[in-house]
C-alpha positions as YAML, in Angstrom:
chain: A
units: angstrom
residues:
- id: 1
  name: LEU
  ca: [54.89, -19.07, 73.99]
- id: 2
  name: GLY
  ca: [55.39, -16.38, 71.37]
- id: 3
  name: ILE
  ca: [52.66, -14.86, 69.23]
- id: 4
  name: THR
  ca: [53.29, -13.23, 65.83]
- id: 5
  name: ARG
  ca: [51.02, -10.90, 63.92]
- id: 6
  name: ASN
  ca: [50.71, -10.24, 60.18]
- id: 7
  name: PRO
  ca: [53.35, -7.54, 59.63]
- id: 8
  name: TRP
  ca: [51.05, -5.38, 57.51]
- id: 9
  name: ALA
  ca: [48.16, -5.49, 60.10]
- id: 10
  name: ARG
  ca: [50.64, -5.01, 62.91]
- id: 11
  name: LEU
  ca: [52.09, -1.89, 61.22]
- id: 12
  name: VAL
  ca: [48.65, -0.27, 60.73]
- id: 13
  name: SER
  ca: [47.97, -0.90, 64.42]
- id: 14
  name: ALA
  ca: [51.31, 0.46, 65.44]
- id: 15
  name: TYR
  ca: [50.80, 3.58, 63.40]
- id: 16
  name: ARG
  ca: [47.39, 4.24, 64.91]
- id: 17
  name: PHE
  ca: [48.79, 3.55, 68.38]
- id: 18
  name: ALA
  ca: [51.71, 5.93, 67.86]
- id: 19
  name: ARG
  ca: [49.44, 8.71, 66.53]
- id: 20
  name: ALA
  ca: [46.96, 8.33, 69.38]
- id: 21
  name: GLY
  ca: [49.65, 7.90, 72.02]
- id: 22
  name: THR
  ca: [47.54, 5.45, 73.92]
- id: 23
  name: ALA
  ca: [45.67, 2.20, 73.41]
- id: 24
  name: MET
  ca: [41.87, 2.18, 73.31]
- id: 25
  name: ASN
  ca: [40.88, -0.07, 76.23]
- id: 26
  name: ASP
  ca: [43.75, -0.96, 78.43]
- id: 27
  name: GLY
  ca: [45.47, 2.45, 78.93]
- id: 28
  name: ALA
  ca: [48.79, 1.32, 77.47]
- id: 29
  name: ARG
  ca: [50.80, 4.34, 76.39]
- id: 30
  name: ILE
  ca: [53.57, 4.93, 73.86]
- id: 31
  name: ALA
  ca: [56.60, 6.63, 75.23]
- id: 32
  name: ALA
  ca: [56.85, 10.35, 74.24]
- id: 33
  name: PRO
  ca: [53.84, 10.34, 71.82]
- id: 34
  name: ALA
  ca: [54.57, 13.98, 70.86]
- id: 35
  name: ARG
  ca: [57.43, 12.79, 68.57]
- id: 36
  name: TYR
  ca: [54.75, 11.21, 66.34]
- id: 37
  name: GLN
  ca: [52.72, 14.37, 65.95]
- id: 38
  name: ILE
  ca: [54.74, 15.42, 62.94]
- id: 39
  name: PRO
  ca: [53.95, 15.92, 59.25]
- id: 40
  name: ALA
  ca: [55.30, 12.50, 58.33]
- id: 41
  name: PHE
  ca: [52.57, 10.95, 60.51]
- id: 42
  name: ALA
  ca: [49.76, 12.93, 58.89]
- id: 43
  name: SER
  ca: [48.71, 9.88, 56.83]
- id: 44
  name: PHE
  ca: [49.58, 6.26, 56.78]
- id: 45
  name: GLU
  ca: [51.06, 6.61, 53.37]
- id: 46
  name: ARG
  ca: [53.41, 9.43, 54.38]
- id: 47
  name: PHE
  ca: [54.32, 7.48, 57.56]
- id: 48
  name: VAL
  ca: [55.51, 4.51, 55.42]
- id: 49
  name: THR
  ca: [57.20, 6.49, 52.65]
- id: 50
  name: GLU
  ca: [58.66, 9.40, 54.64]
- id: 51
  name: TRP
  ca: [59.30, 8.02, 58.17]
- id: 52
  name: LEU
  ca: [59.47, 4.18, 58.12]
- id: 53
  name: GLU
  ca: [61.52, 3.63, 54.90]
- id: 54
  name: GLY
  ca: [65.20, 3.59, 55.55]
- id: 55
  name: ARG
  ca: [64.92, 3.91, 59.31]
- id: 56
  name: ASP
  ca: [66.91, 1.75, 61.71]
- id: 57
  name: LEU
  ca: [63.96, 0.18, 63.49]
- id: 58
  name: SER
  ca: [66.15, -1.39, 66.15]
- id: 59
  name: LEU
  ca: [66.37, 2.11, 67.57]
- id: 60
  name: GLU
  ca: [62.62, 2.85, 67.51]
- id: 61
  name: ASP
  ca: [59.71, 2.00, 69.73]
- id: 62
  name: ASN
  ca: [58.97, -1.74, 70.09]
- id: 63
  name: VAL
  ca: [55.74, -1.38, 68.10]
- id: 64
  name: PHE
  ca: [57.81, -0.72, 65.00]
- id: 65
  name: ARG
  ca: [60.58, -3.24, 65.51]
- id: 66
  name: PRO
  ca: [60.49, -6.54, 63.54]
- id: 67
  name: GLN
  ca: [58.99, -9.39, 65.51]
- id: 68
  name: SER
  ca: [61.93, -11.68, 64.68]
- id: 69
  name: GLY
  ca: [64.11, -9.69, 67.08]
- id: 70
  name: PHE
  ca: [61.83, -10.57, 69.96]
- id: 71
  name: LEU
  ca: [61.34, -14.20, 69.07]
- id: 72
  name: THR
  ca: [64.74, -15.46, 67.95]
- id: 73
  name: ARG
  ca: [67.91, -16.23, 69.78]
- id: 74
  name: HIS
  ca: [71.37, -14.84, 68.79]
- id: 75
  name: ASP
  ca: [71.95, -17.95, 66.61]
- id: 76
  name: GLY
  ca: [68.76, -17.18, 64.64]
- id: 77
  name: ALA
  ca: [66.72, -20.02, 66.00]
- id: 78
  name: ILE
  ca: [63.23, -19.45, 67.38]
- id: 79
  name: GLY
  ca: [63.61, -18.88, 71.12]
- id: 80
  name: VAL
  ca: [60.17, -20.00, 72.33]
- id: 81
  name: THR
  ca: [58.72, -23.46, 72.67]
- id: 82
  name: HIS
  ca: [55.50, -22.66, 70.87]
- id: 83
  name: LEU
  ca: [54.72, -20.03, 68.26]
- id: 84
  name: GLY
  ca: [51.14, -18.93, 67.55]
- id: 85
  name: ARG
  ca: [49.61, -16.35, 65.23]
- id: 86
  name: LEU
  ca: [47.43, -13.56, 66.66]
- id: 87
  name: GLU
  ca: [44.96, -13.86, 63.82]
- id: 88
  name: GLU
  ca: [44.58, -17.59, 64.50]
- id: 89
  name: PRO
  ca: [43.65, -18.06, 68.19]
- id: 90
  name: ALA
  ca: [43.46, -21.79, 67.83]
- id: 91
  name: SER
  ca: [47.20, -21.70, 67.11]
- id: 92
  name: TYR
  ca: [47.90, -20.82, 70.75]
- id: 93
  name: THR
  ca: [44.80, -21.46, 72.96]
- id: 94
  name: GLY
  ca: [45.27, -25.25, 72.78]
- id: 95
  name: PHE
  ca: [48.92, -24.86, 73.88]
- id: 96
  name: LEU
  ca: [47.90, -22.55, 76.74]
- id: 97
  name: GLU
  ca: [45.20, -24.89, 77.88]
- id: 98
  name: THR
  ca: [47.63, -27.77, 78.00]
- id: 99
  name: VAL
  ca: [50.25, -25.75, 79.89]
- id: 100
  name: LEU
  ca: [47.66, -24.30, 82.36]
- id: 101
  name: GLY
  ca: [45.54, -27.46, 82.62]
- id: 102
  name: GLN
  ca: [42.31, -25.55, 82.14]
- id: 103
  name: PRO
  ca: [40.17, -23.97, 79.44]
- id: 104
  name: VAL
  ca: [41.30, -20.59, 78.17]
- id: 105
  name: SER
  ca: [39.14, -17.85, 76.68]
- id: 106
  name: ILE
  ca: [40.90, -15.12, 74.85]
- id: 107
  name: GLU
  ca: [39.07, -11.86, 74.19]
- id: 108
  name: TRP
  ca: [40.17, -9.28, 71.66]
- id: 109
  name: LEU
  ca: [39.60, -6.08, 73.59]
- id: 110
  name: ASN
  ca: [41.51, -3.50, 71.57]
- id: 111
  name: ARG
  ca: [40.19, -4.18, 68.05]
- id: 112
  name: THR
  ca: [39.91, -1.18, 65.79]
- id: 113
  name: SER
  ca: [38.82, -2.95, 62.63]
- id: 114
  name: ASP
  ca: [38.10, -6.34, 61.19]
- id: 115
  name: ALA
  ca: [40.95, -8.84, 60.71]
- id: 116
  name: LEU
  ca: [41.48, -7.92, 57.05]
- id: 117
  name: GLY
  ca: [40.70, -4.20, 57.27]
- id: 118
  name: TYR
  ca: [44.37, -3.35, 57.32]
- id: 119
  name: ARG
  ca: [44.60, -3.94, 53.58]
- id: 120
  name: ASP
  ca: [42.59, -0.80, 52.85]
- id: 121
  name: ALA
  ca: [45.40, 1.32, 54.45]
- id: 122
  name: PHE
  ca: [47.90, 0.31, 51.73]
- id: 123
  name: THR
  ca: [48.72, 1.43, 48.23]
- id: 124
  name: PRO
  ca: [50.60, -1.06, 46.10]
- id: 125
  name: GLU
  ca: [53.70, 1.02, 46.77]
- id: 126
  name: THR
  ca: [53.38, 1.00, 50.55]
- id: 127
  name: ARG
  ca: [52.45, -2.68, 50.56]
- id: 128
  name: ASP
  ca: [55.66, -3.44, 48.73]
- id: 129
  name: LEU
  ca: [57.78, -1.15, 50.92]
- id: 130
  name: VAL
  ca: [56.49, -2.86, 54.00]
- id: 131
  name: ALA
  ca: [57.22, -6.29, 52.43]
- id: 132
  name: GLN
  ca: [60.86, -5.13, 52.00]
- id: 133
  name: ILE
  ca: [61.18, -3.58, 55.45]
- id: 134
  name: TYR
  ca: [59.67, -6.60, 57.31]
- id: 135
  name: ALA
  ca: [60.94, -9.27, 54.86]
- id: 136
  name: GLU
  ca: [62.48, -11.37, 57.63]
- id: 137
  name: ASP
  ca: [59.27, -11.52, 59.58]
- id: 138
  name: ILE
  ca: [57.25, -12.23, 56.45]
- id: 139
  name: LYS
  ca: [59.56, -15.10, 55.46]
- id: 140
  name: ARG
  ca: [60.33, -16.55, 58.92]
- id: 141
  name: PHE
  ca: [56.63, -16.55, 60.02]
- id: 142
  name: SER
  ca: [55.09, -17.33, 56.54]
- id: 143
  name: TYR
  ca: [52.88, -14.23, 56.13]
- id: 144
  name: ASP
  ca: [51.49, -12.69, 53.06]
- id: 145
  name: PHE
  ca: [49.51, -9.54, 52.44]
...
């Protein structure tokens, strides 16, 4: 089972996580959070235009890496038997119930905003830059803004 997330929503979440250095509820921590306490992380717009654009994301923390790299094999094929979407729990709960042979209840514990709230973080320029940077994820997993 693999679960994807809308690349724009995921990036807003990754930015907030990097800035905070820790997740809200589960205590997850980002490695060396001090490296994100820099001027380029002062606002989401600066983060996208000054830090993210042009960066080799394969060298960065996992929260910034394209999802395709985690979910595809070397030949480019999807490397999991089932692919769900975070924003559509029904796309994976049925699969989990079948595999586990029992009902599954998924809670969203680390929610910082509503499902579409990520859109407010973007300008047209940053929306388009992220579309270029994460183009493979957007195409492969059929996402739109």
